[in-house]
Short mmCIF file of C-alpha atoms in Angstrom, two decimals:
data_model
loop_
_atom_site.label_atom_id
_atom_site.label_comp_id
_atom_site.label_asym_id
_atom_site.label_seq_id
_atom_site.Cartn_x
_atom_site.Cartn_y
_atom_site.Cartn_z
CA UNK X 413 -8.20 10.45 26.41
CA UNK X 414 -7.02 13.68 24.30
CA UNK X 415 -6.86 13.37 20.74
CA UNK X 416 -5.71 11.46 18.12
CA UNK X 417 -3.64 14.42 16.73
CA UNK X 418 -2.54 15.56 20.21
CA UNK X 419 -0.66 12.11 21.10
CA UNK X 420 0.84 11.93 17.99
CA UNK X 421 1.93 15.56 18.37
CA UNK X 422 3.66 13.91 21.53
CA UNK X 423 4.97 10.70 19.57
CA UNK X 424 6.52 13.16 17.65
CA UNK X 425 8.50 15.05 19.57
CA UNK X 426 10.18 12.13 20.79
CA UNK X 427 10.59 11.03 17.16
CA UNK X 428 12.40 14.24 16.26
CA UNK X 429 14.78 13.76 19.05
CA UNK X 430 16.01 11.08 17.55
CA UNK X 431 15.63 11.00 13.63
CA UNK X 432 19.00 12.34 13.01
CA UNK X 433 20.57 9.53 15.25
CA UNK X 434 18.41 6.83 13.55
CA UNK X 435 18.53 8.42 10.53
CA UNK X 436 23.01 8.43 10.25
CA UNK X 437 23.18 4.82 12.26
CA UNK X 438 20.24 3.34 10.22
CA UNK X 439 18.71 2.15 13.31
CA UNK X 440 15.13 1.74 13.99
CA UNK X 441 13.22 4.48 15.38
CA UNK X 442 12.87 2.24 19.22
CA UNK X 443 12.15 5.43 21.37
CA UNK X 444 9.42 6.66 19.46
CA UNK X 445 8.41 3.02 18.78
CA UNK X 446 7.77 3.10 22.39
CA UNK X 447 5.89 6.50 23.15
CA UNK X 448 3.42 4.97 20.24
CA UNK X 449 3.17 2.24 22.07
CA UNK X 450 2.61 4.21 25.47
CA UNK X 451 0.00 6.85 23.50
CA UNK X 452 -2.03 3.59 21.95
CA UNK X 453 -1.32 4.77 18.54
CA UNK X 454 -0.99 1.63 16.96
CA UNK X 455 -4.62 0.56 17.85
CA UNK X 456 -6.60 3.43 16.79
CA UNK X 457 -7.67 2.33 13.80
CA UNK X 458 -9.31 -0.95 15.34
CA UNK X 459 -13.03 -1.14 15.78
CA UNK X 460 -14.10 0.11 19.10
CA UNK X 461 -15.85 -3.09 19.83
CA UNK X 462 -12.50 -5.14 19.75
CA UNK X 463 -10.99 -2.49 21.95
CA UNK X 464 -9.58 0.12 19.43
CA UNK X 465 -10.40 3.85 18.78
CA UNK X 466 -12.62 3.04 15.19
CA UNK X 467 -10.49 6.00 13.82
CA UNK X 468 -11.43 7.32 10.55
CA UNK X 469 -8.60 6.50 7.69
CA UNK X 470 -8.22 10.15 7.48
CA UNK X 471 -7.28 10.91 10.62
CA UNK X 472 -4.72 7.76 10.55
CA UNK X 473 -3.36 9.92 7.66
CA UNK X 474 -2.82 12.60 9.77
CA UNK X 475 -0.98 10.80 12.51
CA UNK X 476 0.97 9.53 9.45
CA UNK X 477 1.78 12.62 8.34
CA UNK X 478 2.47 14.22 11.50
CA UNK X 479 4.82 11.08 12.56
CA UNK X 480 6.53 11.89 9.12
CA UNK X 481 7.16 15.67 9.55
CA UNK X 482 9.55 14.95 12.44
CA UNK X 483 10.90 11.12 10.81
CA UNK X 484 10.38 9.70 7.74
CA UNK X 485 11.28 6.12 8.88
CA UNK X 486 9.09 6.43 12.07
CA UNK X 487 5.79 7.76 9.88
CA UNK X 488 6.64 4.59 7.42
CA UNK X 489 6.68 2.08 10.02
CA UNK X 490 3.76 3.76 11.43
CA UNK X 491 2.42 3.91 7.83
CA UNK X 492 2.49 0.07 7.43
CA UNK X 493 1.35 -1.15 10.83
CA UNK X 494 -1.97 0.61 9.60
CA UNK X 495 -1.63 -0.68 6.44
CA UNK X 496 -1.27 -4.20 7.49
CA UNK X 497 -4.07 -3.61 10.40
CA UNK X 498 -6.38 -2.66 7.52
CA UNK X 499 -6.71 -5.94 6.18
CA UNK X 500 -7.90 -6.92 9.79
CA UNK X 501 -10.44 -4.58 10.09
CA UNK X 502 -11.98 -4.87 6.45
CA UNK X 503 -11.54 -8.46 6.08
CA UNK X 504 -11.20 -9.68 9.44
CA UNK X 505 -14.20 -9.63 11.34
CA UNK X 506 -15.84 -13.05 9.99
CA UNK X 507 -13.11 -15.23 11.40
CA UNK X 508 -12.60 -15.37 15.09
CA UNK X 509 -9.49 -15.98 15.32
CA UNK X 510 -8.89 -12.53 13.82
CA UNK X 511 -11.34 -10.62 15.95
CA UNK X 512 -9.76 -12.34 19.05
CA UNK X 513 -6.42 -11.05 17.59
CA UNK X 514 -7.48 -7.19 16.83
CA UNK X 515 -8.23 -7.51 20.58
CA UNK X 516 -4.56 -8.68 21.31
CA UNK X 517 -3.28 -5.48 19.24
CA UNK X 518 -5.24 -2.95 21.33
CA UNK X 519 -4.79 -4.89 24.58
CA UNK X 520 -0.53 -5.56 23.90
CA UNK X 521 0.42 -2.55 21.37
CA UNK X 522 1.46 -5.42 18.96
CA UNK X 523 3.46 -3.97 16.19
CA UNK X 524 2.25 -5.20 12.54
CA UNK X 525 4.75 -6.23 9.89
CA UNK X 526 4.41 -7.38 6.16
CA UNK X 527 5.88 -10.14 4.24
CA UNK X 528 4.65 -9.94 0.90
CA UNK X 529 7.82 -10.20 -1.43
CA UNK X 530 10.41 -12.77 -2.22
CA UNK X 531 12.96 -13.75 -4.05
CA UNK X 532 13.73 -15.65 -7.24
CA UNK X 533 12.81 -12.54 -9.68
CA UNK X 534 9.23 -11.95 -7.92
CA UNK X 535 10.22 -9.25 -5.38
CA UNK X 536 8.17 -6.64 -4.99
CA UNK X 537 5.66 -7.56 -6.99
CA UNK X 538 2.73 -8.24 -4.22
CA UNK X 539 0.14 -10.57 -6.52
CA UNK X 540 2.35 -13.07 -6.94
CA UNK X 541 3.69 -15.77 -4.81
CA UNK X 542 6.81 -18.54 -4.91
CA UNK X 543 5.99 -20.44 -1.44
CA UNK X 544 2.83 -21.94 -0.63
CA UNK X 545 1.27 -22.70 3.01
CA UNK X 546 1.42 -26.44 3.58
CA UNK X 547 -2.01 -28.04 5.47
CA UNK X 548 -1.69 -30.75 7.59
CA UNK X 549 -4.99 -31.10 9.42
CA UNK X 550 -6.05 -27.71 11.72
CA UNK X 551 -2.08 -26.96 11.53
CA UNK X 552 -0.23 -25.20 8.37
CA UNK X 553 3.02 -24.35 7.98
CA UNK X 554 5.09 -21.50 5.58
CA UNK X 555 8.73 -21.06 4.38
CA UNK X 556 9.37 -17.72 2.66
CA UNK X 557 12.86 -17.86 1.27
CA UNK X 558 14.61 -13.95 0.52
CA UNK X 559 11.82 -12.34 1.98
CA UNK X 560 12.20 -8.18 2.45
CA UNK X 561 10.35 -7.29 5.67
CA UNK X 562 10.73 -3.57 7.03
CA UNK X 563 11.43 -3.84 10.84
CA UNK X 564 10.81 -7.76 11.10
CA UNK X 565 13.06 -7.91 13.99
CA UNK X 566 11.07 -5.45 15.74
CA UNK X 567 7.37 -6.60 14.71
CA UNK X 568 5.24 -8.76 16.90
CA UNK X 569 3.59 -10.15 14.55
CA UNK X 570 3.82 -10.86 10.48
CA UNK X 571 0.96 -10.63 8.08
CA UNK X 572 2.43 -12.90 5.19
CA UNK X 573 1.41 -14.06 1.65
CA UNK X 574 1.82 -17.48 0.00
CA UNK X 575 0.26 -19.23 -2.11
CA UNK X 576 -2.97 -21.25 -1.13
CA UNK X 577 -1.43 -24.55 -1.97
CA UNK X 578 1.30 -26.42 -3.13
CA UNK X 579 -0.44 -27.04 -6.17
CA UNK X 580 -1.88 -23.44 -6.74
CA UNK X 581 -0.95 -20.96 -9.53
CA UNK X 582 1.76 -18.18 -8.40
CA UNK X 583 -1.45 -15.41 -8.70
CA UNK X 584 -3.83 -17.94 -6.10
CA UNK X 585 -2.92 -16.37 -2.87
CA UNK X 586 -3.71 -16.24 1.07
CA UNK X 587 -2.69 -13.99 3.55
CA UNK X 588 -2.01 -15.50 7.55
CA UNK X 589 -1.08 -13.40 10.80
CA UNK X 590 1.87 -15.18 12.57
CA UNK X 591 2.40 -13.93 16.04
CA UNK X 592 6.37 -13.59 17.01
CA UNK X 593 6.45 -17.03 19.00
CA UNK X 594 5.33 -18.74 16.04
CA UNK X 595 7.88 -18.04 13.50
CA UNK X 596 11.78 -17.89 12.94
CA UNK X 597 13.36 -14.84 11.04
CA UNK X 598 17.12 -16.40 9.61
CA UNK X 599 18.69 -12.69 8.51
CA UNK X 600 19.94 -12.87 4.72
CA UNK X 601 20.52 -9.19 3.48
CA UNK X 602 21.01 -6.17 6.16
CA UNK X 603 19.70 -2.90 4.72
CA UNK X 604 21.68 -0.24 4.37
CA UNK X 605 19.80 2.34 1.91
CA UNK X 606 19.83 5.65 1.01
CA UNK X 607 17.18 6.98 2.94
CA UNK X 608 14.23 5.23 5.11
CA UNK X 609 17.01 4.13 6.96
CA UNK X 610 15.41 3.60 10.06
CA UNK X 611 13.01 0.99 9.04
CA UNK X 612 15.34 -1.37 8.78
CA UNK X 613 14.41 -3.41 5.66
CA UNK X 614 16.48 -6.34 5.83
CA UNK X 615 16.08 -9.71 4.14
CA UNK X 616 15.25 -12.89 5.86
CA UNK X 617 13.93 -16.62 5.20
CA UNK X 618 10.60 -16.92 7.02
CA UNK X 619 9.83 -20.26 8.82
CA UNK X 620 6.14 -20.22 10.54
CA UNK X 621 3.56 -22.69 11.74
CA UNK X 622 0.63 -22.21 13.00
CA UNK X 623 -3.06 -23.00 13.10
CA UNK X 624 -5.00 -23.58 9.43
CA UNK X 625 -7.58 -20.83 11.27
CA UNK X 626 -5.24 -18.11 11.08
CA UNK X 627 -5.03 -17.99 7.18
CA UNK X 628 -8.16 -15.05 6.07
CA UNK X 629 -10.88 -16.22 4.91
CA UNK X 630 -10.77 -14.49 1.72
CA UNK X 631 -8.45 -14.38 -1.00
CA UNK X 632 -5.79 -11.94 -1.15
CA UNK X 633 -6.43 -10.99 -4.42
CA UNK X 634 -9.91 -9.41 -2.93
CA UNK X 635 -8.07 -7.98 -0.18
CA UNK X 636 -5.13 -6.41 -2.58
CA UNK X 637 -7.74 -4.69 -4.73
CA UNK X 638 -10.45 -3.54 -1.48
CA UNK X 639 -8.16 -2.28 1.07
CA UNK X 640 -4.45 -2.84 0.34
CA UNK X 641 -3.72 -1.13 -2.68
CA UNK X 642 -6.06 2.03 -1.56
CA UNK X 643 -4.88 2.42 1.89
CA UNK X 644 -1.34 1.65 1.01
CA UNK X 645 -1.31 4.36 -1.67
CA UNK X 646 -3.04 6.64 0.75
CA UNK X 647 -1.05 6.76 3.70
CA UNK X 648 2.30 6.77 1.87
CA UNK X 649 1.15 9.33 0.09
CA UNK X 650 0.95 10.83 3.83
CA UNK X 651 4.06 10.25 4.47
CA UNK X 652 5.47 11.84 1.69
CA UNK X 653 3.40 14.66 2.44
CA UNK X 654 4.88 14.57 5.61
CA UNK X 655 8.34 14.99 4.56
CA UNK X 656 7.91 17.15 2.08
CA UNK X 657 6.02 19.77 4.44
CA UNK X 658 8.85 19.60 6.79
CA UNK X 659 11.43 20.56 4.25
CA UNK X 660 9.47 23.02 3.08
CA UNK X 661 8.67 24.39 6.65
CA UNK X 662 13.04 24.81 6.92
CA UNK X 663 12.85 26.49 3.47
CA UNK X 664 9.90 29.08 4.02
CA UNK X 665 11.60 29.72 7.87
CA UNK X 666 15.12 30.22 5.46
CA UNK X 667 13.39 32.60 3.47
CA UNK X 668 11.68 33.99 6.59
CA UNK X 669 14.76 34.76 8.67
CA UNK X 670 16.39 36.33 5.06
CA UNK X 671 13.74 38.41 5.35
CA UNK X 672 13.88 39.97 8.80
CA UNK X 673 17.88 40.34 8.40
CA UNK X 674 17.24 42.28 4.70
CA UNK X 675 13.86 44.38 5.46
CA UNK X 676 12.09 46.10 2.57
CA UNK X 677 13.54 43.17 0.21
CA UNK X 678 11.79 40.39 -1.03
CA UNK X 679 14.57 37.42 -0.71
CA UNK X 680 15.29 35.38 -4.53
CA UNK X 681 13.93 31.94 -2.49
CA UNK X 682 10.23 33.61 -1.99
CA UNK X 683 9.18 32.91 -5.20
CA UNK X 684 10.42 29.45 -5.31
CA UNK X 685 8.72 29.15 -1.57
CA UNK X 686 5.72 30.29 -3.66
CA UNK X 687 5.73 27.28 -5.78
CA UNK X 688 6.69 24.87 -3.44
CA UNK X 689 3.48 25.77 -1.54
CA UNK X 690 1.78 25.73 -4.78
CA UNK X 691 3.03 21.98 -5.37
CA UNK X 692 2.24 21.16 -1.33
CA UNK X 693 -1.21 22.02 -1.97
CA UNK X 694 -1.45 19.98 -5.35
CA UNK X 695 0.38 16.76 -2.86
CA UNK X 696 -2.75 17.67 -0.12
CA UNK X 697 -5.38 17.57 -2.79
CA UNK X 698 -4.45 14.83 -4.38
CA UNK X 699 -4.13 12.53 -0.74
CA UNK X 700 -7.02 14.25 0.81
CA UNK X 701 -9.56 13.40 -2.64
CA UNK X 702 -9.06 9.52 -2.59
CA UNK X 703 -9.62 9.60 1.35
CA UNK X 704 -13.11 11.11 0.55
CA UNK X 705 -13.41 8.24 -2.31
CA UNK X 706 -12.57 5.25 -0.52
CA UNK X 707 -14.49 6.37 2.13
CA UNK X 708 -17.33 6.82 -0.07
CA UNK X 709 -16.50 3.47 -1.95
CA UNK X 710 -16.36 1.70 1.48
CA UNK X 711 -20.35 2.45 2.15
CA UNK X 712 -20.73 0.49 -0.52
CA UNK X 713 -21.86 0.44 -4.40
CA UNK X 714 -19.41 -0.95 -7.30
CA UNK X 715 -16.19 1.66 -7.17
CA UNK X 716 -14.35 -0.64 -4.78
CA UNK X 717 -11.80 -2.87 -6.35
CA UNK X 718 -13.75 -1.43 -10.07
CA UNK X 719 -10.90 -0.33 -12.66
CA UNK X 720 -11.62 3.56 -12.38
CA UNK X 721 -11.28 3.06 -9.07
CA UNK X 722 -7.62 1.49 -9.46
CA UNK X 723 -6.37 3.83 -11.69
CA UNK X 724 -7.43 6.70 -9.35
CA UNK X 725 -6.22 4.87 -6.27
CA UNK X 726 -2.49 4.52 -8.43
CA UNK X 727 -2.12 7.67 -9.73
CA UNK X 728 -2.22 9.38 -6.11
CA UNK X 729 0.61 6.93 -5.08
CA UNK X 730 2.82 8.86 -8.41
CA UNK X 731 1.51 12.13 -8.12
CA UNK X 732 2.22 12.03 -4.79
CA UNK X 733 5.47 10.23 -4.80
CA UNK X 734 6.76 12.62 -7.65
CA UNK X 735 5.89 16.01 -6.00
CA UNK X 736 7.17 15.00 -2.95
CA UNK X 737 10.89 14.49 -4.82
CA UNK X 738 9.71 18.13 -6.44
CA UNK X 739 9.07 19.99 -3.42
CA UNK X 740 12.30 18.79 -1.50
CA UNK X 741 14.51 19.50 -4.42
CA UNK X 742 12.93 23.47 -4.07
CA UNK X 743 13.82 23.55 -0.43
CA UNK X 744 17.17 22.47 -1.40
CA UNK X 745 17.00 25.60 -3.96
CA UNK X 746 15.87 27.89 -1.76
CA UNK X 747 18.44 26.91 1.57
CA UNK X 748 21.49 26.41 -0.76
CA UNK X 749 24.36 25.36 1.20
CA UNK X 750 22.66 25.34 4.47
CA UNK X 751 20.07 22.70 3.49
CA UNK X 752 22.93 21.13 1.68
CA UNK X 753 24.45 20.98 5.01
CA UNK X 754 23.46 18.18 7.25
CA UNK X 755 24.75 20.22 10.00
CA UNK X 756 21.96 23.27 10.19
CA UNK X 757 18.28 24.29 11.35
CA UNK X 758 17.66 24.35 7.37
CA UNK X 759 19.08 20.90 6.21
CA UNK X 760 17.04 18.91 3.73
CA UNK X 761 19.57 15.79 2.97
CA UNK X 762 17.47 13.73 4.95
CA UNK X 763 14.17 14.07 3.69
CA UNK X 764 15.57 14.12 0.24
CA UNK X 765 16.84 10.65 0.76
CA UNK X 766 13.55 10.02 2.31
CA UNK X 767 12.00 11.37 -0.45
CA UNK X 768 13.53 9.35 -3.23
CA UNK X 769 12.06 6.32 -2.36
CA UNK X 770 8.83 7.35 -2.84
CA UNK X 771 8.94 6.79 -6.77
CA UNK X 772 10.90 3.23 -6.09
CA UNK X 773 8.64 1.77 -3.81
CA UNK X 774 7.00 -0.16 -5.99
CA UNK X 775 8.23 1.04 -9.04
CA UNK X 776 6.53 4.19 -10.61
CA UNK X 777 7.85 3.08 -14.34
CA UNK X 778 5.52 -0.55 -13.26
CA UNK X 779 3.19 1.00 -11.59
CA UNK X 780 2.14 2.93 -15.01
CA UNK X 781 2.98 -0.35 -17.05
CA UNK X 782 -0.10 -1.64 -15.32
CA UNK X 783 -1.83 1.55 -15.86
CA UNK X 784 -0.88 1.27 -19.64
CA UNK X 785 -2.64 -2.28 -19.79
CA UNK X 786 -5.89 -0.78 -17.58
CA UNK X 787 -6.40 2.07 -19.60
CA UNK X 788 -6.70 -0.01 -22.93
CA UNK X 789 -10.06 -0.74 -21.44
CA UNK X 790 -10.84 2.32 -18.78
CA UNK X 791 -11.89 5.55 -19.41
CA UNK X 792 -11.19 8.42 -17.44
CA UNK X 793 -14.82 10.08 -16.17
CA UNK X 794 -15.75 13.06 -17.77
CA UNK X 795 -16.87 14.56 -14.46
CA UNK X 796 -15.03 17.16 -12.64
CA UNK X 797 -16.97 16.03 -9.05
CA UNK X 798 -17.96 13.02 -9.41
CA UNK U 440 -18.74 -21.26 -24.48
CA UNK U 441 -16.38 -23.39 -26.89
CA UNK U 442 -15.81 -19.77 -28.24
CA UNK U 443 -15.24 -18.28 -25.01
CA UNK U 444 -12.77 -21.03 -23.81
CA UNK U 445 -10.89 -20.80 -27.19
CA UNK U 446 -10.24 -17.06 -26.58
CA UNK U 447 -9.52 -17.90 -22.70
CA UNK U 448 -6.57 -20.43 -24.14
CA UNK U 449 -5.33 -17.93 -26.80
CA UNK U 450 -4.96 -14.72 -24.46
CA UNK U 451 -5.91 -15.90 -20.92
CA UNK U 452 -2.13 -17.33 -20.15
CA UNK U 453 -3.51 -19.55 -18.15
CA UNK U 454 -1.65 -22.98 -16.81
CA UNK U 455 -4.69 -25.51 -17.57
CA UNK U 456 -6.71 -25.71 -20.50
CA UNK U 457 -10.33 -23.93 -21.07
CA UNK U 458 -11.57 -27.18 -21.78
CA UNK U 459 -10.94 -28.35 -18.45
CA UNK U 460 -12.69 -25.34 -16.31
CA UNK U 461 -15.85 -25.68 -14.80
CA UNK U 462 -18.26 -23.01 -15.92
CA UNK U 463 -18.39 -21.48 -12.21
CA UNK U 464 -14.44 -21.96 -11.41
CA UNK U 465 -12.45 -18.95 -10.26
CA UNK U 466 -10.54 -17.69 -13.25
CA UNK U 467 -8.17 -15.70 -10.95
CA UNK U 468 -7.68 -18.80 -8.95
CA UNK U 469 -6.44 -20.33 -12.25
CA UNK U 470 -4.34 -18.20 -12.59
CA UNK U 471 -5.46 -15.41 -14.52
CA UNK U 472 -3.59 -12.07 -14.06
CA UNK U 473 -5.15 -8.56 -14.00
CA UNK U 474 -2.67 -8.22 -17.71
CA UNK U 475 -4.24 -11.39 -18.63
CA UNK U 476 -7.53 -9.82 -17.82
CA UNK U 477 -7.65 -6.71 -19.93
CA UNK U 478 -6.14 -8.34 -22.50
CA UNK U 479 -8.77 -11.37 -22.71
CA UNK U 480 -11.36 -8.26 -22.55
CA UNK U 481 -10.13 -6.82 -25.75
CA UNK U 482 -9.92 -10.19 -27.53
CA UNK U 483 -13.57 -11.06 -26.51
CA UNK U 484 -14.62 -7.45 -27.62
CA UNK U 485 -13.12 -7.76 -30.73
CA UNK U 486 -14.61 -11.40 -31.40
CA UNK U 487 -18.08 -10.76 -30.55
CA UNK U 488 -18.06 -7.31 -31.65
CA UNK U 489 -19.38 -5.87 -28.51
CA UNK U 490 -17.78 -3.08 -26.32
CA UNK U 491 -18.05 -3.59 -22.37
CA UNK U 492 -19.47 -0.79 -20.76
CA UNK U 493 -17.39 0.73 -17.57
CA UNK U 494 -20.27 -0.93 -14.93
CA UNK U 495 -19.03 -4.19 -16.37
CA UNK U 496 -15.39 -3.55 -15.92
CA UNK U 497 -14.58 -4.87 -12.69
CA UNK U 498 -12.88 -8.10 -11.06
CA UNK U 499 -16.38 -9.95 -10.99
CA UNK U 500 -17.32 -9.60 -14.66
CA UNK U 501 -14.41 -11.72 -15.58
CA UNK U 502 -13.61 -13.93 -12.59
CA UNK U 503 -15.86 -16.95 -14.26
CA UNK U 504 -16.52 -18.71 -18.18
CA UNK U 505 -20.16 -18.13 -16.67
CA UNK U 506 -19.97 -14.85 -15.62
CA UNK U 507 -18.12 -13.67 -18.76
CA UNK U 508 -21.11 -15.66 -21.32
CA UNK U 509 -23.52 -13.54 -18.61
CA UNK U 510 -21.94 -9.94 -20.05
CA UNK U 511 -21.67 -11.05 -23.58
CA UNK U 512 -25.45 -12.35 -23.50
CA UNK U 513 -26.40 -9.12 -21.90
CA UNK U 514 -24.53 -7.17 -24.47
CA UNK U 515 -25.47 -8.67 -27.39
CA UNK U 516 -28.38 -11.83 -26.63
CA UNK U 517 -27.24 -13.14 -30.34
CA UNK U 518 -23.63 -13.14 -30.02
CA UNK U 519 -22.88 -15.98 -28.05
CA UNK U 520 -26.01 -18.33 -30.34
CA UNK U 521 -24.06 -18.09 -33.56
#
């Protein structure tokens, strides 16, 4: 099989064909949804032994990011399939029912999606729940009323969150996999955003049941802080990295053809290509270092889940999530009217509007709220390396 | 303890009383919330004059009444005795 990189090279270029299509009609990205499919891209970061590739998180970054230079919406969904099939692989592997399912996803291509918010004032805030799964015997059963799930319609299965009783406090949480044949999705909102158009965020009331065994063993609050909140941060972050390059790729190949038509003349837009590489790098820096410390913190030792290592894990998701809004808004600088344009080779609208949910999903303003409370007890290590 | 669980009522925001915890019970699972957390922290640092060190700032140190007596005790072996 060639590599990683090289399929998702292929992915895409079938993703590009399309984003402007999906992009206009806020449709979901279903052609390259299929070549990912076709390429076994949405196994590879399964253990080997259950039939996956064992793929390093970095190199799921990469495919992220490489998705997200040709789509935004198609690197996102791509994005949170991992996400979602991270909680499998780190928390999975003492139930099995889960191991037997990790073997469905490489075997089927299942496509992962995530139900973690709801309505009644608690959306979008992930550690705490309204509903509660209901036990009767091996069976359990879930309603999720308002619920926001990016391409529900299109997932084949739902990782969901609910509280772990009827009687449990809104913080006391589960997580359960419901495969497609096991739940109903009743449509409430249809999403119709500014940009991340294609993954088709729309609202629903969730109605599952299914058996007590497919519930994780752990609590979600363990999973949130080990391998949620880390690898969430970190592959958006790749996203937005993705984005961002491509914009500035159509700015520096602005400035480049300038160039060529004007020789012996440095254009105005170099220097402001200058900085936007400058700010790129910052972006790759920034997503590259917390790859090398969760990787580090997943051998094992106390950083995983500690408070330094939530602040750190955080603060990529805003640095990245601001510079990404920062780099686009130089491309626009630097192609003027023809990245104003939707119409040209040098457009940036799109990834703009990409772009500007990146500080929105999940709020940067509450995402430093909780920083302000963490930080009246963390301190910041002195240590440039360490 | 009685200390502990006083502090626990006062900043812990809990939905049951202190009182009614079990030593070993799963604060989280009661309901307490990472906020809840740091600000218990500061209130216990500030009772038993003590300052937690950053290898005792994690999700375990506070996730029990036992586990948080365990820090203070470690901290400060008279604290908890007077």
């Amino acid at each position: 099989m060639t590599s990683l990189q090289d399929r998702a090279a292929l992915v895409a270029a079938v993703a590009a064909q399309y984003t402007e299509q999906v992009d206009r009609d806020g449709r979901f990205p279903t052609e390259a949804l299929r070549a990912m499919k076709e390429h076994r891209l949405l196994s590879a970061f399964i253990p080997k032994e259950f039939g996956g590739e064992g793929a390093a998180l970095a190199d799921i970054a990469d495919v992220v990011s490489i998705l997200s230079q040709s789509c935004g919406s198609t690197g996102m969904v791509y994005a949170m399939h991992q996400i979602k099939t991270s909680s499998l692989v780190t928390h999975g592997g003492a139930s099995a029912w889960h191991r037997a399912f990790m073997e469905r996803i490489c075997d089927e291509q299942l496509l992962l999606g995530s139900a973690t918010t709801e309505g009644g004032g608690i959306g979008g805030n992930l550690r705490n729940s309204i509903c509660a799964v209901e036990r009767k015997g091996e069976r359990f059963s879930l309603e999720k009323v308002g619920a926001l799930i990016s391409y529900g319609i299109q997932s084949d299965a739902i990782l969901i969150t609910a509280r772990s009783g009827p009687d449990a406090p809104p913080s006391d949480q589960v997580m359960a996999v419901f495969t497609k044949d096991q739940y109903t999705l009743e449509q409430t909102m249809k999403w119709d955003a500014l940009g991340m158009r294609g993954t088709c965020s729309d609202g629903f009331t969730f109605r599952g049941e299914g058996d007590a065994a497919q519930i994780f063993p752990n609590d979600f609050g363990d999973i949130a802080a080990k391998s949620m909140l880390p690898i969430c941060h970190i592959l958006w972050s790749a996203v937005w990295y993705g984005v961002a390059y491509a914009a500035f790729a159509r700015a520096q190949n602005f400035v480049r053809a300038e160039a060529r038509r004007t020789p012996n003349v440095v254009p105005p837009g170099a220097l402001r290509v200058a900085e936007a590489a400058n700010m790129l790098q910052l972006m790759k820096s920034n997503t590259t270092a917390a790859i090398h410390r969760f990787e580090k913190a997943e051998q094992g030792g106390e950083d995983l889940g500690s408070v330094g290592f939530i602040v750190a894990m955080n603060n990529v998701k805003i640095g990245a999530s601001r510079m990404a809004c920062d780099v686009i808004n130089h491309a626009m600088l630097i192609t003027g009217i023809n990245g104003y344009r939707n119409d040209t080779p040098y457009s940036v609208g799109r990834h703009m509007r990409d772009a500007m949910s990146a500080p929105i999903m999940i709020s940067n303003d509450r995402i430093f709220g909780n920083m302000s409370n963490l930080l009246l007890m963390h301190r910041i290590e002195p240590s440039l390396v360490a | 303890m009685d200390r502990i669980r006083q502090i626990i009522d006062k900043h812990g925001r809990l939905p049951a009383k202190a009182e009614t915890l079990r030593p070993q019970q799963d604060l989280y699972a009661a309901g307490l919330t990472s906020f809840a957390a740091v600000q218990l922290m500061l209130a216990l640092e500030e009772a038993f004059d003590i300052e937690f060190p950053e290898r005792m700032l994690n999700r375990r140190s506070f996730s029990t009444i036992e586990q948080i007596a365990a820090c203070i005790n470690e901290l400060s072996p008279k604290a908890l005795a007077s």
